[in-house]
Coordinates of C-alpha atoms in Angstrom, one line a residue:
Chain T
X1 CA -76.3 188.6 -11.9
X2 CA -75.7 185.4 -12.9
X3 CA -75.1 186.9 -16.7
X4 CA -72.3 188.9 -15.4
X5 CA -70.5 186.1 -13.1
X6 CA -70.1 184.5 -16.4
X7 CA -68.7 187.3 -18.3
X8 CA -66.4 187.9 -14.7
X9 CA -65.6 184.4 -15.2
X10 CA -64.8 183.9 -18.8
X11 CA -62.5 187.2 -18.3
X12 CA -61.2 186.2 -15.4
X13 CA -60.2 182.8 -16.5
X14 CA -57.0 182.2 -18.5
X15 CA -57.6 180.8 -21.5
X16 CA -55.6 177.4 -20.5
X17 CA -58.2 177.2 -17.7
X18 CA -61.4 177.1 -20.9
X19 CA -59.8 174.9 -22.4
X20 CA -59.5 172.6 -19.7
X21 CA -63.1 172.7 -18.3
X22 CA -64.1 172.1 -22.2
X23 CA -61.9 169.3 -22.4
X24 CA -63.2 167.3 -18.9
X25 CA -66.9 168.4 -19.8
X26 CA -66.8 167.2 -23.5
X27 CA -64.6 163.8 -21.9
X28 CA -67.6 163.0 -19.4
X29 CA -70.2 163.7 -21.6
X30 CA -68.8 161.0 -24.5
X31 CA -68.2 158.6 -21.0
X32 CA -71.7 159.6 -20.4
X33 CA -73.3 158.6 -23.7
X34 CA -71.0 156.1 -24.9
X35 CA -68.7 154.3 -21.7
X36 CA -65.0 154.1 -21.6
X37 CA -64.6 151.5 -24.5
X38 CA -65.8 153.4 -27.3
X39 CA -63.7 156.6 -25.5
X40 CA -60.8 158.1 -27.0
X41 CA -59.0 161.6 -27.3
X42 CA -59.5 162.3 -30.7
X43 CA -63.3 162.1 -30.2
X44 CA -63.2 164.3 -27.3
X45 CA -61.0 166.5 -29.3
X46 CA -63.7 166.8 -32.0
X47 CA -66.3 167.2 -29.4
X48 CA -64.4 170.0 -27.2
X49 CA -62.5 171.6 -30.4
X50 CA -59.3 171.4 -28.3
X51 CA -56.4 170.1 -30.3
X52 CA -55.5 167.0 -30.1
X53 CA -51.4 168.1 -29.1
X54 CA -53.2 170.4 -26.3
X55 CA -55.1 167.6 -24.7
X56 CA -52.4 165.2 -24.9
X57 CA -49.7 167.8 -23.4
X58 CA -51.9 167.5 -20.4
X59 CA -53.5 164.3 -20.3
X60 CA -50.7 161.6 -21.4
X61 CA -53.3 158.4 -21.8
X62 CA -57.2 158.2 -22.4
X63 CA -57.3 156.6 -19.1
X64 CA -55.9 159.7 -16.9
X65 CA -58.5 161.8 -19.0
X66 CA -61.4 159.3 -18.6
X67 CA -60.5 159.4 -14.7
X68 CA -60.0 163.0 -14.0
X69 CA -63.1 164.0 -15.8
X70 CA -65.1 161.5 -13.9
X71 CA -63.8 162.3 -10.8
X72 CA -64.0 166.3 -11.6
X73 CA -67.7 165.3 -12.0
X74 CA -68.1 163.3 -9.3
X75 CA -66.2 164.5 -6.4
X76 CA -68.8 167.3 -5.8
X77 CA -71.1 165.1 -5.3
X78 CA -70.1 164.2 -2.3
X79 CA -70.6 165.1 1.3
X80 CA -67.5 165.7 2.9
X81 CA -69.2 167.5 6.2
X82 CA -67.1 167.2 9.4
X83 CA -68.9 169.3 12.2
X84 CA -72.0 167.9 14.3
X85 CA -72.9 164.7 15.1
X86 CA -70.7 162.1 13.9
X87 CA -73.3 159.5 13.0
X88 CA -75.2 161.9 10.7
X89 CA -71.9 162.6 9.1
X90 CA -71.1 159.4 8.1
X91 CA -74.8 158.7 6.7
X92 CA -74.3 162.1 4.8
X93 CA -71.4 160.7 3.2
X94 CA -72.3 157.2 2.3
X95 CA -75.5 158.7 1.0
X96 CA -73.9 160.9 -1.2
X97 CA -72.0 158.5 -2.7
X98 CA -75.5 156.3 -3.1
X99 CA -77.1 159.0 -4.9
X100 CA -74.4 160.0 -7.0
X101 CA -73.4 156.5 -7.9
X102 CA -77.8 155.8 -9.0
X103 CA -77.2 158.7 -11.1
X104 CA -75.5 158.9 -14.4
X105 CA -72.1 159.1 -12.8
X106 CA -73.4 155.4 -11.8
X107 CA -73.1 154.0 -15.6
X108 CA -69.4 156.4 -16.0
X109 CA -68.3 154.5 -12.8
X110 CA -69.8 151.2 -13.6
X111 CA -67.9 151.3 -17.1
X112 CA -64.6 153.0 -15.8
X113 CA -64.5 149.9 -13.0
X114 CA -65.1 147.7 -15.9
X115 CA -62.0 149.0 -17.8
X116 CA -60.0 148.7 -15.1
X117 CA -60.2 145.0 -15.0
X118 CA -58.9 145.1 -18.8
X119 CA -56.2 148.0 -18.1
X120 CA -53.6 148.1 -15.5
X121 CA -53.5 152.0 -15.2
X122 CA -56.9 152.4 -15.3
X123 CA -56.7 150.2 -12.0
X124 CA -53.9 152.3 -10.8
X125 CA -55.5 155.6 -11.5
X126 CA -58.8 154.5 -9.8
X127 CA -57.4 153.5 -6.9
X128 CA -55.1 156.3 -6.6
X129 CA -57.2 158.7 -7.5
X130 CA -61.0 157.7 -7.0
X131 CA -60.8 155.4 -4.2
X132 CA -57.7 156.9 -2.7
X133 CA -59.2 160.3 -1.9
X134 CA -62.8 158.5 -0.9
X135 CA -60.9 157.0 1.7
X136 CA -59.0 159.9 3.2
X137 CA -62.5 161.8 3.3
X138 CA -64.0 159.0 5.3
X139 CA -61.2 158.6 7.1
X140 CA -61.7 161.9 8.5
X141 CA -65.1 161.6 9.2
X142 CA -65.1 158.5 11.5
X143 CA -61.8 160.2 13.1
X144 CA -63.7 162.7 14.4
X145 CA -66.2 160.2 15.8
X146 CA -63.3 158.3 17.7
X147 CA -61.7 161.9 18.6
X148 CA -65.0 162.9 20.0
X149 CA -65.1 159.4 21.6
X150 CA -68.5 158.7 20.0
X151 CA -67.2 155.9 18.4
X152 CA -64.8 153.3 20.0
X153 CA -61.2 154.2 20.2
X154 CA -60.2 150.7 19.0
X155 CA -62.2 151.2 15.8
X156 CA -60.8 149.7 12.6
X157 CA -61.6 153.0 10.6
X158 CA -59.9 151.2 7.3
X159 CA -62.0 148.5 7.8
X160 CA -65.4 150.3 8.2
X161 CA -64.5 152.1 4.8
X162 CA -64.0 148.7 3.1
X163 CA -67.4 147.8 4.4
X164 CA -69.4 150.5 3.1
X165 CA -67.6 151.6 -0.3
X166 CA -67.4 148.1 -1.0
X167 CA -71.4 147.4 -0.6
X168 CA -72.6 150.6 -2.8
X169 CA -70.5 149.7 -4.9
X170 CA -71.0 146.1 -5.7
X171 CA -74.6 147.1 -5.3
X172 CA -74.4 149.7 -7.9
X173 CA -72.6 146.7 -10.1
X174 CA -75.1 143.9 -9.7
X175 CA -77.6 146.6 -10.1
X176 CA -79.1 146.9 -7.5
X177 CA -81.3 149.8 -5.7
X178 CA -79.4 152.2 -3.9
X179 CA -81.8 154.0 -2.6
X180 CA -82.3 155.9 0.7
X181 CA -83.9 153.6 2.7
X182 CA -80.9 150.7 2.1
X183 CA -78.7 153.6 2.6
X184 CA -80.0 153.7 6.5
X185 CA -80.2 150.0 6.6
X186 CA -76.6 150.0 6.0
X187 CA -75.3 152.3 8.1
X188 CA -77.2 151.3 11.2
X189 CA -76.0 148.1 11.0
X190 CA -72.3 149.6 10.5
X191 CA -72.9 152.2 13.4
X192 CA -74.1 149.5 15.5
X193 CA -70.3 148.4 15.7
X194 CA -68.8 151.5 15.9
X195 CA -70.3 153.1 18.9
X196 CA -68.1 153.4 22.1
X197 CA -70.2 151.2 24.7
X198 CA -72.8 153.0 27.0
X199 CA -74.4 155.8 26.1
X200 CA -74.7 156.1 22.5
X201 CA -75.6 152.1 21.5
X202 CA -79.2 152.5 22.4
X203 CA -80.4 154.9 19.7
X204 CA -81.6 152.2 16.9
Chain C
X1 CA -57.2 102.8 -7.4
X2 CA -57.8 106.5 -9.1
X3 CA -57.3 105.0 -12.0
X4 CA -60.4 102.4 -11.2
X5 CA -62.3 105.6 -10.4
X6 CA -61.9 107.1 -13.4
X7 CA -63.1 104.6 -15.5
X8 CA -65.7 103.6 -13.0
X9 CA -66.7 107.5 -14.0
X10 CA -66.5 107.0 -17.7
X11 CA -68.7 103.6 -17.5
X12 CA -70.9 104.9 -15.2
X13 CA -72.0 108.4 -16.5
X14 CA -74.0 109.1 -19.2
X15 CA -72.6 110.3 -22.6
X16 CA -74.4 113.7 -22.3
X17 CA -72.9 114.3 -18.7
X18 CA -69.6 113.7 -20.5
X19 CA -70.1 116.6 -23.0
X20 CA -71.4 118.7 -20.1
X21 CA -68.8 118.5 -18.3
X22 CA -66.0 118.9 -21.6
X23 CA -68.3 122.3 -22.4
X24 CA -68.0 123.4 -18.7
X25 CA -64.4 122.9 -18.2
X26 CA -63.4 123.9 -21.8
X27 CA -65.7 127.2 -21.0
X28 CA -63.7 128.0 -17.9
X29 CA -60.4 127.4 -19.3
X30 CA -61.4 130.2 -22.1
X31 CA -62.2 132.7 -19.6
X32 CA -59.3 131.5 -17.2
X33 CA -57.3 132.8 -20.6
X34 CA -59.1 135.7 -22.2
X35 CA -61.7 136.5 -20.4
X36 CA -65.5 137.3 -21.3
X37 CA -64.8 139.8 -23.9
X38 CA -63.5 137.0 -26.6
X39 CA -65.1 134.3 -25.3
X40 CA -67.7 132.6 -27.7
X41 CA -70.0 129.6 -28.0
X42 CA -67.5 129.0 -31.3
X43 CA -64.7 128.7 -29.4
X44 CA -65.5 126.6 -27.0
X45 CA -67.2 124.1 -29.5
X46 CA -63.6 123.9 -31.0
X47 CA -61.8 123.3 -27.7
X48 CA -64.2 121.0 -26.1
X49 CA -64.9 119.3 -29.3
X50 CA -68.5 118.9 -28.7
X51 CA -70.9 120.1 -31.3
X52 CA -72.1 124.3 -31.2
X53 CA -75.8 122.8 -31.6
X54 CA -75.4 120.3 -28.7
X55 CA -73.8 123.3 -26.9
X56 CA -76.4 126.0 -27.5
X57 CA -79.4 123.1 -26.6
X58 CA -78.4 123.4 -23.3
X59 CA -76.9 127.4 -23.6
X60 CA -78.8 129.3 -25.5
X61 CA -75.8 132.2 -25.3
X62 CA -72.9 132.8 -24.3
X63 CA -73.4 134.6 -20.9
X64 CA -75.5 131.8 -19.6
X65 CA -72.5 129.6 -20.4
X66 CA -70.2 131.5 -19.2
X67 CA -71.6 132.3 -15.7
X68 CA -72.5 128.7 -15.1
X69 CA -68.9 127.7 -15.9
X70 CA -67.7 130.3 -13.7
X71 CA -70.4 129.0 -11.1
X72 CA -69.7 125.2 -11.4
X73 CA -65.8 126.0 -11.1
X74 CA -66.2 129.0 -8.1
X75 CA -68.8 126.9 -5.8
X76 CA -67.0 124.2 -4.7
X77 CA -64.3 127.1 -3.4
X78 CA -66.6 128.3 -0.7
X79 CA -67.0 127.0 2.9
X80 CA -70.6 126.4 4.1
X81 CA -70.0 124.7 6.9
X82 CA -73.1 125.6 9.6
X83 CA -72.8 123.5 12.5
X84 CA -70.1 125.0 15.2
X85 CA -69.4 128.3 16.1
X86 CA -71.1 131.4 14.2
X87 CA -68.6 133.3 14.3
X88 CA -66.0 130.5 12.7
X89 CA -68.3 129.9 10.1
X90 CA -69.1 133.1 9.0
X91 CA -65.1 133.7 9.5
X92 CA -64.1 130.4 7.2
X93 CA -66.8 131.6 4.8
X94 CA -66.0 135.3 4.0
X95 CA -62.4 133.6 4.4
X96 CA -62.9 131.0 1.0
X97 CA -64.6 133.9 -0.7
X98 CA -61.6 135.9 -0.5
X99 CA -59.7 133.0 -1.1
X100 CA -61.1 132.0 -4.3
X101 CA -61.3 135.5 -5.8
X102 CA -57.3 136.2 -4.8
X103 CA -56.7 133.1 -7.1
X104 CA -57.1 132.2 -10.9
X105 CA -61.2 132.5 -10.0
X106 CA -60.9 136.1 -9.4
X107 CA -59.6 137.0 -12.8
X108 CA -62.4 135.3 -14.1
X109 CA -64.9 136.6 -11.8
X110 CA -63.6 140.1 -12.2
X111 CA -64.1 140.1 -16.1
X112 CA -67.7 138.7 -15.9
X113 CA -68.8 141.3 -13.6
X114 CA -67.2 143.5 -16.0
X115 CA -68.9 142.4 -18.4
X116 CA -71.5 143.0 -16.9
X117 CA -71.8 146.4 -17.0
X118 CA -72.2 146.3 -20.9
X119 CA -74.9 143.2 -20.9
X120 CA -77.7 143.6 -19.1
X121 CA -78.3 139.6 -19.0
X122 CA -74.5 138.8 -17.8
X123 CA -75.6 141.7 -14.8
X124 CA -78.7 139.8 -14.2
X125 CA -77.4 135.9 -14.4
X126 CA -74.9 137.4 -12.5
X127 CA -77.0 138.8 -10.0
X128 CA -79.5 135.7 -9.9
X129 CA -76.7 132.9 -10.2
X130 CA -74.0 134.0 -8.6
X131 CA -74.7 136.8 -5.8
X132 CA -78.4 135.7 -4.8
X133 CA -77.4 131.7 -4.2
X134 CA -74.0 133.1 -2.2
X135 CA -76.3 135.6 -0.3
X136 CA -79.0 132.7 0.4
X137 CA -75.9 130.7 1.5
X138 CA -74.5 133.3 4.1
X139 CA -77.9 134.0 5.3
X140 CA -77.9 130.3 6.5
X141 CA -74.7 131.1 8.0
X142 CA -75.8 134.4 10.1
X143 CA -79.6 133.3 10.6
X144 CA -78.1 130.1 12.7
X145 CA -76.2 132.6 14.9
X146 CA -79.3 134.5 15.4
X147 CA -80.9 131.7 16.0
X148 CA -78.7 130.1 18.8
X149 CA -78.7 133.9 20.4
X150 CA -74.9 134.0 19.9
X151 CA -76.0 137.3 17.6
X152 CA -78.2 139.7 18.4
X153 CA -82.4 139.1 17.5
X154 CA -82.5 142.2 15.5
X155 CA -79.2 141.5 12.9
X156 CA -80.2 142.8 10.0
X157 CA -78.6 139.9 8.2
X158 CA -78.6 141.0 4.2
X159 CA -76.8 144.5 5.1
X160 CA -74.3 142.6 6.9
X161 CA -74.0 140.3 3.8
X162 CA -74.1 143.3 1.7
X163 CA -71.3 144.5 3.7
X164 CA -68.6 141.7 3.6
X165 CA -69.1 140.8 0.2
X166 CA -69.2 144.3 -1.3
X167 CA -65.5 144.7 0.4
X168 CA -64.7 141.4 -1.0
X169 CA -65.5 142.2 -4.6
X170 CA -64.5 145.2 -4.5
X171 CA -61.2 145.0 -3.4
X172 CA -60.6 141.9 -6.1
X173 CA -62.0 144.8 -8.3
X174 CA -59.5 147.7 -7.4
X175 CA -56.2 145.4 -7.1
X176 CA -56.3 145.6 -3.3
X177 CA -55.0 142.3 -1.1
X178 CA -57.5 139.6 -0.3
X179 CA -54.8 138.7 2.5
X180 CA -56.2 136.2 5.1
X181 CA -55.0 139.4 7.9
X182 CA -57.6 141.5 6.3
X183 CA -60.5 139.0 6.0
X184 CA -60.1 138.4 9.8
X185 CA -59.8 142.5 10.5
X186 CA -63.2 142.7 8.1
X187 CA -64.8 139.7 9.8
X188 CA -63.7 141.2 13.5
X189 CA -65.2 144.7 12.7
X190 CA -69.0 143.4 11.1
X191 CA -68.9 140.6 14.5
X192 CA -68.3 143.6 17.1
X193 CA -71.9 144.8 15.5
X194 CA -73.3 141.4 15.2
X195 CA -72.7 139.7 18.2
X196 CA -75.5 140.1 20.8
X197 CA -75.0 142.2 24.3
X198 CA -73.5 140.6 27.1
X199 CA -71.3 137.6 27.0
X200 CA -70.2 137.6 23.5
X201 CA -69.1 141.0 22.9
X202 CA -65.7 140.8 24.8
X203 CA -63.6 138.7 22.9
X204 CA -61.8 141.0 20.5

C-alpha cells in the first residue's frame, strides 16, 4: 500500500515538483547538520543533485531557500486546530510550537534567528514568512475564543501572541526547557487574562 | 566642578580600576561597532591599550568579556524602582527594557544572543548573567505586588516574567517596534491576569 502511493506519487508528480521537494529536504538537512552560516546553494546543489541554475531560478538568495525549507519543515508541526474548546486550542497550539521548537527544528530556528541579526532579508523573510503566518494562525484561534465570548471581547489578541511566541522562543534561545509542564504553566497564567469574567475564570 | 570630579576620580581610584574600566568601555565600543562575531581579546587590548595578559587575568575569553561589557553598559538602563505602585513598577521596568534594547544596546544585545546559538558558554553566561539577575530583579518587582495583595496570591511570577521579556527580545530580535504604545498594551494585557479579584481589576 504504501509501496504503491509512492509509485502513484512519483508518477503523479511533475518532475519540477521532485525536484523541489529534493531541493527543500537536502536544504534542511545541511541547516540541520551544519546551521545557516556554513549554508549555501552550491552545497545543497551537490547534496540534492539539482543544478545550481534550477535552484537559483526558483530560490533567488540562500536566505529565501534557508527559510522556506525550514518553514516547509516546520509548519506541520504545528497545531492549527479551531473547533472545541478554545482554551485547549490555544494550549494545542503553543505546545506544538514547544515541541517542535525542542526538536531539531529548535537548532534550524535558533541558527536562522541568529542570521537574521547579521542579514536584513533574512529578518524580512522571517518575519514575513515564519512569524507572519504564526500570527494569523493564532490569531484565529483566540478569535474564536472572543467570537464564542469565552474570552473577553476587549482582548488584545496581538498582544497575547507577543506574549507567548516571544517566551518559547527566547526560552528556546537561552536554552531553556520547553517542556510540557512549562508549556501549561504558561498558558494558565496567559488564559487567566483572557477569560470573559464569570463563568469561565474559576477553572485553574 | 565636573572637572574637580574627574580628577577627584583619577586620584582616588586605583590603577587596576582604571584599566577595568578602559577594557570595559573599549569592549563595548567593539561590539557597539562589529558585533560579537569579530570581536577579540586582541582587539580590545589594542583599543583600550591595556595589556592582552592583564586583560585575560581578569577574562579568561572573550565571551565572558563580552557579556560583562554588555552587562556593565545594559544595567544601569533598567528601572528597579520597588517602592510605589506595582503596577508602575512593573510598567517603568518592562518600559527601560524595551527602552534600552530599541537603542544602541539592542544591536549589541541582539548579536550576543546570536552568538549564542553557536557558543554554548556565550548561551550560558548569557543565561546566568544576563537573564537570571534581570529575572531575579523583576521577581522583586511582582513578589512586592503579591505581597501587598495588589496581585493575586497564586501569580505565578516567573511565567509572567517569561512572558514580558520573551516579547521584549523577541521583537528586538525580528525588527518589530519596541514603541513605548506597545510596552503599555503588553504591560496592560499580563496586569488584567495579574491583578487580584475585586478592586483592582477595573481600571483598564
Amino acid at each position: 500500500m504504501a509501496e504503491a502511493e509512492e509509485e502513484h506519487r512519483a508518477v503523479g508528480r511533475p518532475r519540477s515538483e521532485l525536484a523541489r521537494r529534493a531541493v527543500l529536504d537536502s536544504a534542511y538537512a545541511l541547516l540541520e547538520d551544519e546551521g545557516i552560516d556554513d549554508f549555501s546553494i552550491d552545497a545543497v546543489s551537490r547534496r540534492s543533485g539539482v543544478a545550481r541554475t534550477t535552484i537559483y531560478r526558483r530560490w533567488p538568495s540562500k536566505s529565501v531557500l534557508a527559510i522556506d525549507s525550514f518553514l516547509e519543515c516546520f509548519r506541520p508541526q504545528l497545531d492549527a486546530a479551531r473547533g472545541g474548546d478554545p482554551e485547549e486550542n490555544l494550549r494545542a497550539l503553543v505546545a506544538s510550537l514547544a515541541a517542535a521548537l525542542a526538536g531539531p527544528s529548535g537548532r534550524v530556528a535558533a541558527s536562522v534567528v541568529a542570521h537574521a541579526q547579521r542579514d536584513a532579508e533574512t529578518q524580512r523573510l522571517f518575519r514575513e514568512r515564519f512569524s507572519g503566518p504564526l500570527r494569523r494562525e493564532s490569531a484565529i484561534v483566540l478569535g474564536a475564543g472572543v467570537a464564542s465570548g469565552h474570552f473577553r471581547a476587549d482582548l488584545d489578541v496581538e498582544r497575547v501572541i507577543d506574549a507567548f511566541v516571544g517566551a518559547v522562543y527566547f526560552r528556546l534561545l537561552v536554552g531553556s526547557s520547553l517542556d510540557r509542564s512549562w508549556v501549561d504553566a504558561l498558558c494558565d497564567t496567559l488564559l487567566i487574562g483572557c477569560r470573559a469574567r464569570g463563568g469561565h475564570d474559576g477553572g485553574l
